[in-house]
Short mmCIF file of C-alpha atoms and ligand atoms in Angstrom, two decimals:
data_model
loop_
_atom_site.label_atom_id
_atom_site.label_comp_id
_atom_site.label_asym_id
_atom_site.label_seq_id
_atom_site.Cartn_x
_atom_site.Cartn_y
_atom_site.Cartn_z
CA MET A 1 13.43 24.58 2.32
CA SER A 2 14.23 25.19 5.98
CA GLU A 3 17.28 27.07 7.19
CA ARG A 4 20.55 25.61 5.89
CA ASN A 5 22.36 25.02 9.13
CA ARG A 6 20.01 22.44 10.57
CA ILE A 7 21.76 19.14 11.05
CA VAL A 8 18.74 16.92 11.56
CA PRO A 9 16.56 17.04 8.46
CA ARG A 10 12.89 17.82 8.70
CA VAL A 11 10.75 15.19 7.04
CA GLY A 12 7.10 15.91 6.48
CA MET A 13 4.56 13.25 5.58
CA VAL A 14 1.36 14.32 3.89
CA GLY A 15 -1.57 12.40 5.36
CA GLY A 16 -2.23 11.40 8.94
CA GLY A 17 -3.21 7.75 8.62
CA GLN A 18 -1.65 4.64 10.08
CA LEU A 19 1.15 4.62 7.51
CA SER A 20 2.27 8.01 8.82
CA ARG A 21 1.89 6.79 12.37
CA MET A 22 4.16 3.81 11.77
CA THR A 23 6.65 5.90 9.77
CA HIS A 24 6.79 8.28 12.73
CA GLN A 25 7.61 5.32 14.94
CA ALA A 26 10.57 4.48 12.70
CA GLY A 27 11.58 8.14 12.62
CA ILE A 28 11.92 8.17 16.41
CA GLY A 29 14.57 5.48 16.19
CA LEU A 30 16.43 7.33 13.46
CA GLY A 31 16.18 10.59 15.38
CA VAL A 32 14.85 12.52 12.42
CA ASP A 33 12.52 15.45 12.81
CA PHE A 34 9.26 13.98 11.53
CA SER A 35 5.91 15.66 11.26
CA VAL A 36 2.62 15.10 9.50
CA LEU A 37 0.07 17.12 7.63
CA ALA A 38 -3.19 15.72 8.96
CA ALA A 39 -6.78 16.63 8.26
CA SER A 40 -7.92 16.12 11.84
CA PRO A 41 -6.33 15.98 15.32
CA THR A 42 -7.86 12.53 15.71
CA ASP A 43 -6.10 11.12 12.63
CA SER A 44 -4.05 8.06 13.53
CA ALA A 45 -0.66 9.81 13.21
CA ALA A 46 -1.82 13.16 14.59
CA LEU A 47 -2.64 11.42 17.87
CA VAL A 48 0.99 10.50 18.46
CA CYS A 49 3.27 12.77 16.43
CA GLY A 50 5.05 15.67 18.08
CA GLY A 51 4.89 17.73 14.92
CA VAL A 52 1.39 17.98 13.54
CA THR A 53 0.15 20.50 11.03
CA LEU A 54 -3.60 20.47 10.68
CA GLY A 55 -4.85 21.27 7.23
CA ASP A 56 -6.14 20.02 3.93
CA ASP A 57 -3.76 17.23 2.94
CA ARG A 58 -4.92 17.54 -0.67
CA GLY A 59 -5.15 21.32 -0.97
CA LEU A 60 -2.63 23.66 -2.57
CA ASP A 61 -2.19 26.22 0.18
CA ASP A 62 -1.69 23.76 3.00
CA VAL A 63 0.54 21.31 1.12
CA LEU A 64 2.67 24.19 -0.18
CA ALA A 65 3.11 25.76 3.26
CA PHE A 66 3.92 22.32 4.69
CA ALA A 67 6.59 21.75 2.01
CA LYS A 68 8.15 25.12 2.76
CA ALA A 69 8.54 24.15 6.40
CA HIS A 70 10.29 20.83 5.62
CA ASP A 71 13.45 19.68 3.90
CA VAL A 72 11.71 16.78 2.23
CA VAL A 73 8.07 15.84 1.86
CA THR A 74 6.67 12.37 1.36
CA PHE A 75 3.18 10.83 1.38
CA ASP A 76 1.03 8.28 3.16
CA HIS A 77 -1.52 8.28 0.32
CA GLU A 78 -1.61 9.10 -3.38
CA HIS A 79 -4.52 11.54 -3.35
CA VAL A 80 -2.74 14.90 -3.61
CA PRO A 81 -3.87 16.25 -6.99
CA GLU A 82 -1.22 16.58 -9.65
CA PRO A 83 -1.56 20.38 -10.07
CA VAL A 84 -0.86 20.74 -6.34
CA LEU A 85 2.24 18.56 -6.65
CA ARG A 86 3.40 20.57 -9.65
CA ALA A 87 2.95 23.89 -7.86
CA VAL A 88 4.90 22.62 -4.85
CA GLU A 89 7.78 21.40 -7.00
CA GLU A 90 7.82 24.62 -9.00
CA ALA A 91 8.06 26.55 -5.74
CA GLY A 92 11.18 24.53 -4.85
CA GLY A 93 9.59 21.95 -2.56
CA LEU A 94 11.37 18.60 -2.49
CA LEU A 95 8.85 15.77 -3.01
CA ARG A 96 9.94 12.17 -2.64
CA PRO A 97 8.61 10.43 -4.58
CA GLY A 98 8.31 13.28 -7.06
CA ARG A 99 5.33 14.16 -9.17
CA ASP A 100 6.68 12.41 -12.25
CA ALA A 101 6.81 9.12 -10.37
CA LEU A 102 3.61 9.57 -8.35
CA ARG A 103 1.54 10.06 -11.53
CA PHE A 104 1.78 6.33 -12.12
CA ALA A 105 0.51 5.41 -8.67
CA GLN A 106 -2.31 7.93 -8.90
CA ASP A 107 -3.85 6.84 -12.14
CA LYS A 108 -4.35 3.23 -13.21
CA LEU A 109 -4.72 4.17 -16.88
CA ARG A 110 -1.34 5.84 -16.89
CA MET A 111 0.12 2.99 -14.90
CA ARG A 112 -1.16 0.40 -17.40
CA THR A 113 0.12 2.46 -20.34
CA ARG A 114 3.56 2.75 -18.74
CA MET A 115 3.69 -0.95 -17.83
CA ALA A 116 2.92 -1.78 -21.46
CA GLU A 117 5.78 0.48 -22.61
CA LEU A 118 8.10 -1.28 -20.18
CA GLY A 119 6.95 -4.70 -21.36
CA ALA A 120 5.88 -5.63 -17.82
CA PRO A 121 3.50 -8.62 -17.75
CA SER A 122 -0.01 -7.19 -17.41
CA PRO A 123 -3.61 -8.26 -17.88
CA ARG A 124 -5.29 -7.29 -21.12
CA TRP A 125 -6.91 -3.88 -20.61
CA ARG A 126 -8.26 -0.81 -22.32
CA ALA A 127 -9.56 2.63 -21.49
CA VAL A 128 -13.36 2.81 -21.43
CA THR A 129 -15.74 5.66 -22.07
CA THR A 130 -18.76 3.81 -23.46
CA LEU A 131 -20.59 0.57 -22.83
CA GLU A 132 -19.58 -0.55 -26.34
CA HIS A 133 -15.95 -0.35 -25.30
CA VAL A 134 -16.65 -2.80 -22.48
CA THR A 135 -18.74 -5.22 -24.52
CA GLY A 136 -16.23 -5.10 -27.38
CA PHE A 137 -13.41 -5.86 -24.97
CA ALA A 138 -15.36 -8.69 -23.33
CA GLU A 139 -15.99 -10.30 -26.72
CA GLY A 140 -12.25 -10.92 -26.88
CA ALA A 141 -11.38 -11.36 -23.21
CA GLY A 142 -14.58 -13.12 -22.11
CA TRP A 143 -16.97 -12.23 -19.28
CA PRO A 144 -16.65 -11.44 -16.44
CA VAL A 145 -14.37 -8.45 -16.80
CA VAL A 146 -13.05 -6.05 -14.17
CA LEU A 147 -13.96 -2.37 -14.39
CA LYS A 148 -11.82 0.06 -12.44
CA ALA A 149 -11.93 3.73 -11.67
CA ALA A 150 -8.61 5.06 -12.95
CA ARG A 151 -8.25 7.37 -9.97
CA GLY A 152 -9.34 7.74 -6.41
CA GLY A 153 -10.05 4.09 -5.53
CA TYR A 154 -8.56 2.16 -2.63
CA ASP A 155 -9.31 -1.04 -0.71
CA GLY A 156 -11.45 -2.31 -3.56
CA LYS A 157 -13.62 0.82 -3.70
CA GLY A 158 -13.46 1.61 -7.38
CA VAL A 159 -13.19 -2.01 -8.61
CA TRP A 160 -16.19 -3.84 -10.04
CA VAL A 161 -16.31 -7.36 -11.43
CA VAL A 162 -19.12 -7.36 -13.97
CA GLY A 163 -20.62 -10.48 -15.50
CA ASP A 164 -22.54 -9.08 -18.44
CA SER A 165 -23.34 -5.91 -20.34
CA GLY A 166 -26.27 -5.09 -18.03
CA GLU A 167 -23.99 -4.98 -15.02
CA ALA A 168 -21.37 -3.09 -16.96
CA ARG A 169 -23.93 -0.49 -17.98
CA GLY A 170 -24.62 0.42 -14.36
CA VAL A 171 -20.95 1.04 -13.66
CA VAL A 172 -20.29 2.91 -16.92
CA ASP A 173 -23.33 5.16 -16.40
CA ARG A 174 -22.39 6.00 -12.82
CA ALA A 175 -18.79 6.69 -13.78
CA ALA A 176 -19.92 8.97 -16.61
CA ALA A 177 -22.25 10.86 -14.26
CA GLU A 178 -19.44 11.36 -11.77
CA GLU A 179 -16.83 12.03 -14.48
CA VAL A 180 -14.66 9.15 -13.27
CA PRO A 181 -12.35 7.77 -15.98
CA LEU A 182 -12.62 4.00 -16.29
CA LEU A 183 -10.57 1.12 -17.57
CA VAL A 184 -11.51 -2.47 -18.15
CA GLU A 185 -9.25 -5.44 -17.47
CA GLU A 186 -9.57 -9.11 -18.18
CA LYS A 187 -10.35 -11.02 -15.00
CA VAL A 188 -7.05 -12.72 -14.33
CA ASP A 189 -7.34 -16.36 -13.40
CA PHE A 190 -4.71 -16.16 -10.68
CA SER A 191 -3.74 -18.81 -8.17
CA ARG A 192 -3.00 -16.20 -5.52
CA GLU A 193 -2.02 -12.56 -5.03
CA LEU A 194 1.54 -11.53 -4.31
CA ALA A 195 3.30 -8.29 -3.49
CA VAL A 196 6.87 -7.12 -3.46
CA GLN A 197 8.36 -4.06 -1.85
CA VAL A 198 11.42 -2.33 -3.16
CA ALA A 199 13.02 0.81 -1.76
CA ARG A 200 14.99 3.15 -3.98
CA SER A 201 17.03 6.15 -2.94
CA PRO A 202 17.78 9.22 -5.05
CA HIS A 203 21.33 7.85 -5.39
CA GLY A 204 19.77 4.91 -7.19
CA GLN A 205 20.45 2.34 -4.49
CA VAL A 206 17.73 -0.30 -4.28
CA ALA A 207 16.80 -2.84 -1.61
CA VAL A 208 14.17 -5.44 -2.39
CA TYR A 209 12.17 -7.47 0.12
CA PRO A 210 11.10 -11.06 -0.30
CA VAL A 211 7.94 -11.60 -2.34
CA VAL A 212 4.94 -12.04 -0.04
CA GLU A 213 1.54 -13.68 -0.46
CA THR A 214 -1.41 -11.40 0.21
CA VAL A 215 -4.89 -12.65 0.94
CA GLN A 216 -7.53 -10.13 -0.13
CA ARG A 217 -11.22 -10.30 0.69
CA GLY A 218 -13.64 -7.84 -0.83
CA GLY A 219 -10.69 -5.81 -2.10
CA ILE A 220 -9.21 -5.46 1.41
CA CYS A 221 -5.94 -7.05 2.43
CA HIS A 222 -6.61 -9.54 5.24
CA GLU A 223 -3.40 -11.50 5.60
CA VAL A 224 0.17 -11.47 4.44
CA ILE A 225 2.61 -14.38 4.52
CA ALA A 226 6.26 -13.45 4.14
CA PRO A 227 7.83 -14.93 2.16
CA ALA A 228 5.12 -16.39 -0.11
CA PRO A 229 5.13 -20.14 0.65
CA ASP A 230 6.33 -22.46 -2.11
CA LEU A 231 6.81 -19.71 -4.63
CA PRO A 232 9.08 -21.11 -7.34
CA GLU A 233 12.47 -19.41 -7.33
CA ASP A 234 12.16 -18.20 -10.91
CA LYS A 235 8.86 -16.45 -10.23
CA ALA A 236 10.22 -14.88 -7.04
CA LEU A 237 13.26 -13.54 -8.85
CA ARG A 238 11.15 -12.32 -11.71
CA ALA A 239 8.84 -10.44 -9.35
CA GLN A 240 11.76 -8.84 -7.51
CA GLN A 241 13.51 -7.93 -10.75
CA LEU A 242 10.29 -6.46 -12.11
CA ALA A 243 9.87 -4.30 -9.00
CA ILE A 244 13.44 -3.03 -9.31
CA GLU A 245 13.00 -2.26 -13.00
CA ILE A 246 9.75 -0.40 -12.37
CA ALA A 247 11.30 1.62 -9.53
CA GLN A 248 14.20 2.57 -11.77
CA ALA A 249 12.16 3.29 -14.88
CA LEU A 250 9.69 5.46 -12.97
CA ASP A 251 12.43 7.14 -10.92
CA VAL A 252 10.72 6.22 -7.67
CA THR A 253 12.22 7.41 -4.40
CA GLY A 254 11.06 5.72 -1.23
CA VAL A 255 9.20 2.44 -1.00
CA LEU A 256 7.41 1.07 -4.04
CA ALA A 257 4.92 -1.75 -3.53
CA VAL A 258 4.05 -3.80 -6.58
CA GLU A 259 0.87 -5.87 -6.26
CA LEU A 260 0.96 -8.94 -8.46
CA PHE A 261 -1.12 -11.92 -9.51
CA GLU A 262 0.51 -15.32 -9.69
CA THR A 263 -0.61 -17.28 -12.73
CA ASP A 264 0.40 -20.74 -13.91
CA ASP A 265 3.63 -19.68 -15.50
CA ASP A 266 4.18 -16.04 -14.60
CA VAL A 267 3.52 -13.06 -12.39
CA VAL A 268 1.30 -10.22 -13.62
CA VAL A 269 1.33 -6.62 -12.39
CA ASN A 270 -1.89 -5.51 -10.71
CA GLU A 271 -1.14 -2.19 -9.04
CA LEU A 272 1.59 0.13 -7.79
CA ALA A 273 1.82 2.10 -4.56
CA MET A 274 4.67 4.52 -3.84
CA ARG A 275 4.70 4.50 -0.09
CA PRO A 276 4.79 2.00 2.74
CA HIS A 277 2.03 -0.49 2.06
CA ASN A 278 -0.19 -2.88 3.96
CA SER A 279 1.61 -5.81 2.35
CA GLY A 280 4.82 -4.67 4.08
CA HIS A 281 3.65 -4.33 7.69
CA TRP A 282 5.15 -7.74 8.45
CA SER A 283 8.59 -6.14 8.08
CA ILE A 284 8.30 -4.23 11.37
CA GLU A 285 9.22 -7.40 13.22
CA GLY A 286 9.99 -9.68 10.31
CA ALA A 287 12.86 -7.89 8.58
CA ARG A 288 16.13 -6.31 9.68
CA THR A 289 14.84 -2.99 8.35
CA SER A 290 11.12 -2.28 8.36
CA GLN A 291 9.50 -0.77 5.29
CA PHE A 292 8.87 2.39 7.34
CA GLU A 293 12.51 2.89 8.30
CA GLN A 294 13.48 2.01 4.75
CA HIS A 295 11.11 4.60 3.35
CA LEU A 296 12.64 7.26 5.58
CA ARG A 297 16.18 6.22 4.69
CA ALA A 298 15.29 6.35 1.02
CA VAL A 299 13.59 9.74 1.06
CA LEU A 300 16.54 11.13 3.05
CA ASN A 301 18.99 9.64 0.53
CA LEU A 302 20.67 7.63 3.28
CA PRO A 303 22.15 4.19 2.60
CA LEU A 304 19.37 1.61 2.72
CA GLY A 305 19.07 -1.01 5.42
CA SER A 306 19.11 -4.75 4.99
CA PRO A 307 15.76 -6.21 3.92
CA ARG A 308 16.74 -9.67 5.20
CA THR A 309 14.15 -11.59 7.15
CA ASN A 310 14.36 -12.31 10.89
CA ALA A 311 12.52 -15.63 10.75
CA PRO A 312 11.67 -18.30 8.18
CA TYR A 313 8.10 -16.93 8.08
CA THR A 314 6.28 -13.85 9.29
CA VAL A 315 2.51 -13.70 9.12
CA MET A 316 0.49 -10.51 9.44
CA ALA A 317 -3.27 -10.38 9.86
CA ASN A 318 -5.15 -7.13 9.59
CA LEU A 319 -7.42 -6.15 12.39
CA LEU A 320 -10.66 -4.87 10.91
CA GLY A 321 -13.17 -3.08 13.08
CA GLY A 322 -16.06 -5.19 14.35
CA GLU A 323 -19.08 -4.43 16.48
CA ASP A 324 -17.08 -4.15 19.70
CA PRO A 325 -15.25 -0.80 19.97
CA GLU A 326 -13.41 -1.85 23.15
CA VAL A 327 -10.43 -3.47 21.43
CA TYR A 328 -8.05 -2.75 24.31
CA ARG A 329 -10.17 -4.76 26.72
CA ARG A 330 -9.41 -7.78 24.59
CA TYR A 331 -5.62 -7.46 24.77
CA LEU A 332 -5.53 -9.40 28.03
CA HIS A 333 -6.78 -12.61 26.53
CA VAL A 334 -4.80 -12.39 23.29
CA MET A 335 -1.52 -11.59 25.00
CA ALA A 336 -2.00 -14.25 27.65
CA LYS A 337 -2.92 -16.88 25.11
CA ASP A 338 -0.01 -16.27 22.74
CA PRO A 339 2.88 -14.17 24.06
CA GLU A 340 4.58 -14.25 20.64
CA VAL A 341 1.79 -12.35 18.90
CA LYS A 342 2.59 -8.67 18.42
CA VAL A 343 -0.41 -6.38 18.51
CA HIS A 344 -0.46 -3.09 16.59
CA PHE A 345 -3.36 -0.73 17.11
CA TYR A 346 -3.66 2.48 15.13
CA GLY A 347 -5.71 4.47 17.62
CA LYS A 348 -8.55 4.92 15.15
CA ASP A 349 -12.21 4.88 16.00
CA VAL A 350 -13.56 1.40 15.55
CA ARG A 351 -16.01 1.06 12.67
CA PRO A 352 -17.05 -2.23 11.09
CA GLY A 353 -14.68 -3.19 8.28
CA ARG A 354 -12.22 -0.34 8.90
CA LYS A 355 -8.52 -1.18 9.19
CA ILE A 356 -7.77 -0.41 12.83
CA GLY A 357 -4.62 -2.43 13.46
CA HIS A 358 -2.77 -5.62 12.70
CA VAL A 359 -1.11 -8.53 14.43
CA THR A 360 2.18 -10.17 13.53
CA VAL A 361 3.68 -13.50 14.48
CA MET A 362 6.95 -15.10 13.36
CA GLY A 363 8.17 -18.69 13.26
CA ASP A 364 8.92 -21.75 11.19
CA ASP A 365 5.54 -23.13 10.18
CA TYR A 366 3.43 -20.65 8.26
CA ARG A 367 0.24 -22.67 8.64
CA ASP A 368 0.57 -22.55 12.40
CA LEU A 369 1.41 -18.82 12.25
CA LEU A 370 -1.59 -18.14 10.05
CA GLU A 371 -3.88 -19.89 12.49
CA ARG A 372 -2.48 -17.97 15.44
CA ALA A 373 -2.61 -14.61 13.67
CA ARG A 374 -6.19 -15.25 12.54
CA ASP A 375 -7.18 -16.31 15.99
CA ALA A 376 -5.71 -13.19 17.60
CA ALA A 377 -7.23 -10.85 15.00
CA SER A 378 -10.65 -12.41 15.19
CA TYR A 379 -10.64 -12.30 19.00
CA LEU A 380 -9.55 -8.66 19.03
CA ARG A 381 -12.26 -7.90 16.56
CA GLY A 382 -14.85 -9.30 18.90
CA GLU A 383 -15.80 -12.36 16.91
CA GLN A 384 -15.08 -14.71 19.81
CA LYS A 385 -16.40 -14.37 23.32
N1 LIG B 401 -7.74 -7.82 -13.48
C1 LIG B 401 -8.10 -8.43 -12.33
N2 LIG B 401 -8.41 -9.74 -12.34
C2 LIG B 401 -8.80 -10.38 -11.20
N3 LIG B 401 -8.92 -9.77 -10.01
C3 LIG B 401 -8.64 -8.46 -9.93
C4 LIG B 401 -8.21 -7.72 -11.10
N4 LIG B 401 -7.97 -6.46 -10.70
C5 LIG B 401 -8.26 -6.39 -9.39
N5 LIG B 401 -8.65 -7.58 -8.91
C6 LIG B 401 -9.03 -7.87 -7.50
O1 LIG B 401 -9.49 -6.66 -6.89
C7 LIG B 401 -8.58 -6.26 -5.85
C8 LIG B 401 -8.47 -4.74 -5.83
O2 LIG B 401 -8.00 -4.26 -7.08
P1 LIG B 401 -6.87 -3.12 -7.15
O3 LIG B 401 -6.68 -2.75 -8.57
O4 LIG B 401 -5.67 -3.59 -6.40
O5 LIG B 401 -7.62 -1.92 -6.43
P2 LIG B 401 -7.36 -1.11 -5.07
O6 LIG B 401 -6.82 0.18 -5.56
O7 LIG B 401 -8.70 -1.00 -4.45
O8 LIG B 401 -6.37 -1.90 -4.25
C9 LIG B 401 -7.29 -6.97 -6.17
O9 LIG B 401 -6.47 -7.11 -5.02
C10 LIG B 401 -7.81 -8.30 -6.71
O10 LIG B 401 -8.24 -9.13 -5.65
MG1 LIG B 402 -4.73 -3.05 -4.67
#
């Protein structure tokens, strides 16, 4: 929506978190004009971006004004309400991904309904408004079951594994009081969690990354191994094909992350995110084109870059805040001990359990890489003296 004669497009990202910060970093290399709509000047991306608009990154007035000042707008989270997205599109703002795609990343009930229509392998599930819905479902699926808030959850906030009707009652009552729509899913007996990233441009070009293994604890991603070790070829291809089909069917532009469960004989869709994703941070060093550059290429309708890997394995470990806020002081030891470890720090205030950075290491032996990445992350976190 900016003046026509600009040669370098203006890309705006709604949300000032670490995903924006790392997209900005990729935007520098591409030489695009990148700015963020951040809620606070101390947001991770606002600390480093040249172009920062401070405002409500979920509110109509600020998102609309931001869209008017940019050629294309994309997102580092899925929390902009649908009526805001609609108003921006109706006013001529270019959203990538668009509202029609984002709806499925914003609402797990809609996502599950759409996955069923597409025939994508999914856990058994149903929408829930009463305790009887949960107990009825559990009679067939067996306890425990997984209750989820359809909207607004992240990092495991909004996911409850409940073992009996008493536990379910607590969740259902709270959700009803707070008017949060719920769904129930069977608890999938998975061997591990996987994720796959695919980028899709408005032209319809797609580029798919190798399937990765993600290690989640308490609903938070702790580690990623790329590619997933010993994943049978047929499952890997199926996961990649599934991601491509979902991106096409939902008309996604930008990066789509599909979280999956690996079961004995299949892969099962857990969740979708339509933005760069924690499970793709490994690609900064580990792939020819990082997920952040790829996201920018895709939203700008540029040809996509190669998703090929740079090493047999890349391991990423998240750095979660510990008791020691002085993370930088700990660089000395980590960097001296293992010069191949790459440290990423998001500039956020350190709070226990908060994602404040990650480390990446590449090589041939994923077990060795995992040990080194864990060691670096735990030292930076302050768990070792
Ligand atoms: N149906 C399920 N069966 C077993 N585990 C599940 C199920 N759904 C979610 N989980 C666990 O909870 C985590 C968070 O659930 P998810 O739906 O991805 O929520 P979030 O939006 O918080 O990422 C998953 O990564 C997985 O470890
Ligand atoms: Mg998830």
